[in-house]
Coordinates of C-alpha atoms in Angstrom, one line a residue:
V1 CA 28.8 -7.0 -27.6
R2 CA 30.3 -5.6 -24.7
S3 CA 33.1 -7.8 -23.0
R4 CA 32.9 -8.5 -19.0
R5 CA 35.4 -5.9 -18.2
Q6 CA 33.8 -3.7 -20.4
R7 CA 30.4 -3.9 -18.2
Q8 CA 32.2 -3.7 -15.2
M9 CA 33.2 -0.6 -16.1
C10 CA 30.6 1.1 -17.0
I11 CA 29.2 0.4 -14.0
R12 CA 32.2 2.2 -11.8
D13 CA 31.7 4.7 -14.2
R14 CA 28.5 5.7 -13.3
N15 CA 29.2 4.7 -9.8
K16 CA 31.5 7.3 -9.6
H17 CA 28.8 10.0 -9.9
F18 CA 27.5 9.3 -6.4
R19 CA 31.3 10.1 -4.3
L20 CA 32.0 13.0 -2.5
N21 CA 35.1 14.0 -0.7
G22 CA 36.3 11.1 -1.8
V23 CA 34.2 8.9 -0.2
F24 CA 31.9 6.1 -2.6
K25 CA 27.8 7.2 -2.1
M26 CA 25.8 4.2 -3.3
V27 CA 22.2 5.5 -3.7
I28 CA 19.6 3.7 -1.5
Y29 CA 16.0 4.4 -3.0
I30 CA 14.6 2.7 0.3
E31 CA 15.1 1.9 3.1
T32 CA 12.9 -0.1 5.9
E33 CA 13.4 -1.1 9.3
R34 CA 16.0 -3.8 8.3
L35 CA 16.6 -3.3 4.5
N36 CA 18.2 -0.6 2.5
L37 CA 17.3 -1.7 -0.7
R38 CA 19.7 0.6 -3.6
D39 CA 22.2 0.8 -6.5
W40 CA 23.4 -2.2 -8.0
K41 CA 27.2 -2.1 -7.5
T42 CA 30.6 -4.1 -9.0
E43 CA 31.1 -5.8 -5.2
D44 CA 27.5 -8.0 -5.8
L45 CA 28.3 -10.0 -8.6
F46 CA 29.8 -12.8 -7.2
P47 CA 27.2 -13.1 -4.5
F48 CA 24.6 -12.7 -7.4
Q49 CA 26.1 -15.3 -9.6
K50 CA 26.0 -18.1 -7.0
M51 CA 23.2 -17.4 -4.8
N52 CA 21.3 -18.2 -9.2
A53 CA 23.4 -21.2 -9.6
N54 CA 22.3 -22.1 -5.8
T55 CA 20.1 -25.1 -6.0
Q56 CA 17.7 -23.8 -2.9
V57 CA 17.0 -21.0 -4.3
R58 CA 16.4 -22.0 -7.6
R59 CA 14.0 -25.2 -6.7
Y60 CA 10.8 -23.3 -8.4
F61 CA 12.2 -21.9 -12.4
P62 CA 13.5 -24.5 -14.7
S63 CA 16.9 -23.9 -14.6
L64 CA 19.8 -22.9 -12.3
L65 CA 21.4 -19.7 -14.2
S66 CA 25.4 -19.6 -16.0
Y67 CA 27.8 -16.6 -13.5
R68 CA 27.0 -15.5 -17.7
R69 CA 23.5 -15.2 -17.9
S70 CA 24.2 -13.7 -14.1
E71 CA 26.1 -11.0 -14.5
I72 CA 23.7 -9.9 -17.9
D73 CA 20.9 -10.2 -15.9
M74 CA 23.2 -7.9 -12.9
E75 CA 23.7 -4.8 -16.2
N76 CA 20.5 -4.9 -17.9
M77 CA 18.7 -4.3 -13.6
D78 CA 21.1 -1.7 -12.8
S79 CA 20.5 0.1 -16.5
I80 CA 16.6 -0.3 -15.8
I81 CA 17.0 1.6 -12.6
Q82 CA 19.3 4.3 -13.7
E83 CA 17.3 4.8 -16.3
S84 CA 13.6 5.2 -14.4
G85 CA 14.3 5.0 -10.5
L86 CA 12.4 1.4 -11.0
G87 CA 13.3 -2.0 -11.2
L88 CA 14.7 -4.8 -9.2
F89 CA 16.8 -3.4 -6.1
A90 CA 19.9 -5.2 -4.7
V91 CA 19.6 -5.3 -1.1
E92 CA 21.1 -5.3 2.1
L93 CA 21.5 -5.9 5.4
K94 CA 21.0 -2.1 7.0
E95 CA 22.9 -3.8 10.2
T96 CA 25.9 -5.4 8.2
G97 CA 26.1 -4.1 5.1
E98 CA 25.7 -7.7 3.8
W99 CA 23.9 -8.1 0.0
L100 CA 20.7 -10.2 0.5
G101 CA 20.0 -10.5 -3.3
F102 CA 17.0 -8.5 -4.5
I103 CA 13.5 -7.1 -4.2
G104 CA 11.6 -4.8 -6.8
V105 CA 9.0 -5.1 -9.4
N106 CA 10.1 -5.9 -13.0
Y107 CA 8.3 -4.8 -16.2
V108 CA 7.1 -7.2 -18.6
S109 CA 6.1 -5.8 -21.6
K110 CA 3.6 -6.5 -24.5
D111 CA 5.6 -9.0 -26.6
S112 CA 6.6 -10.8 -23.9
H113 CA 6.8 -14.4 -24.1
Y114 CA 3.7 -14.6 -20.8
P115 CA -0.1 -15.2 -22.3
F116 CA -2.0 -12.5 -20.1
K117 CA -4.1 -10.2 -22.1
E118 CA -3.1 -7.2 -19.5
L119 CA -0.1 -7.1 -20.6
P120 CA 2.0 -4.9 -19.6
F121 CA 1.7 -4.0 -16.2
Y122 CA 4.9 -4.2 -13.3
E123 CA 5.4 -7.7 -11.5
I124 CA 6.8 -6.8 -8.3
G125 CA 9.2 -10.4 -7.2
W126 CA 11.3 -11.1 -4.6
R127 CA 14.8 -12.9 -4.7
L128 CA 16.9 -13.6 -1.0
I129 CA 20.1 -15.6 -0.5
P130 CA 19.1 -19.3 1.8
E131 CA 20.8 -17.7 4.7
V132 CA 17.3 -15.1 5.8
W133 CA 14.7 -17.0 4.8
G134 CA 12.1 -17.2 7.1
N135 CA 13.2 -14.0 8.4
G136 CA 10.5 -11.4 6.3
L137 CA 12.7 -10.1 4.9
A138 CA 11.0 -10.4 1.5
T139 CA 7.5 -9.3 3.1
E140 CA 9.1 -5.9 5.1
G141 CA 11.5 -5.6 2.2
A142 CA 8.8 -6.2 -0.8
E143 CA 5.6 -4.1 1.5
A144 CA 8.2 -1.0 1.1
V145 CA 8.6 -1.4 -2.7
M146 CA 4.5 -1.1 -3.2
K147 CA 4.6 2.0 -1.3
Y148 CA 7.7 3.1 -3.6
A149 CA 6.3 2.1 -7.0
R150 CA 2.6 3.3 -5.9
D151 CA 4.4 7.1 -5.4
K152 CA 6.0 7.2 -8.9
G153 CA 2.1 5.6 -10.2
V154 CA 2.1 2.5 -10.4
K155 CA -1.5 1.1 -9.7
E156 CA -1.7 -2.6 -9.7
L157 CA 1.1 -4.9 -9.3
Y158 CA 1.7 -8.6 -10.3
S159 CA 3.0 -10.9 -9.5
F160 CA 3.5 -15.2 -10.3
T161 CA 5.4 -17.6 -9.4
S162 CA 4.6 -22.3 -9.6
E163 CA 1.8 -23.7 -8.3
N164 CA 4.1 -24.9 -5.8
N165 CA 6.3 -22.7 -5.1
L166 CA 4.2 -21.7 -1.2
P167 CA 6.7 -19.9 0.9
S168 CA 6.5 -17.1 -2.1
R169 CA 2.8 -17.5 -2.3
K170 CA 2.5 -16.8 1.0
V171 CA 4.6 -13.8 1.2
M172 CA 2.2 -12.5 -1.5
E173 CA -0.8 -13.0 1.0
K174 CA 1.2 -11.1 3.3
L175 CA 1.3 -8.4 1.0
G176 CA -2.6 -8.2 0.6
M177 CA -2.0 -9.3 -3.6
T178 CA -5.1 -11.6 -4.0
F179 CA -5.0 -14.9 -6.2
L180 CA -6.4 -14.8 -9.2
D181 CA -5.7 -17.0 -12.0
N182 CA -4.0 -20.5 -12.8
F183 CA -1.9 -20.4 -16.1
E184 CA 0.7 -23.2 -17.6
Y185 CA 4.4 -21.3 -17.9
P186 CA 5.3 -21.1 -21.9
N187 CA 8.8 -23.1 -23.5
L188 CA 7.6 -25.7 -20.6
S189 CA 7.3 -28.8 -21.9
K190 CA 3.6 -30.1 -20.6
Y191 CA 4.6 -32.6 -18.0
H192 CA 7.0 -30.9 -16.4
P193 CA 6.7 -30.1 -12.7
L194 CA 6.9 -26.3 -12.5
K195 CA 4.2 -25.9 -15.7
R196 CA 0.9 -24.9 -14.1
H197 CA 2.0 -21.5 -12.3
V198 CA -0.3 -18.6 -10.3
R199 CA -0.5 -15.3 -10.6
Y200 CA -1.4 -12.8 -7.9
Y201 CA -3.2 -9.5 -7.9
K202 CA -3.4 -6.3 -5.9
E203 CA -4.1 -2.6 -6.6
L204 CA -2.5 0.9 -5.2
L205 CA -4.6 3.0 -4.2
P206 CA -4.0 6.5 -3.3
S207 CA -3.0 6.9 0.1

């Protein structure tokens, strides 16, 4: 198992490949009017950890994430993007370069704990800091991700959340996704308030 120092050095070493004449060049995969969706970098770790320990952000998740778990998650997301050019991208505000969270797609494998007959498939998702909620940024970024994923050969996308998460459901509907079904989230007790989930779907038609 690699130490925290080794994992951070892994990201730094990989980032060196994007230096040109001594100037750091981060790969930006998707640009929108207000956002850059890009590689993860070492400086993203602390704000990512803070976001995942925020009770507002994690309101519709079973628990907060420890700083250690967030570190592992960030490393995994970065590795997936490097391998495929597709994944959960770090998001920054174009105007200031401020890190805002992530938007992208997550590959849900056949051996995951979810009870879906359609597995495997790609799930589209987003998580942004509360300070920028309500400005349409999740929708803006996710719309661009849909086009990018389609160009990468993804033919359909799913998204799911707690039945009570009306803000995320609203984003799904703005993206043109349609309600597909309800399901019970695995590994939660029968009476847990987040047990009931909803799933949305959209076919990515050729442009």
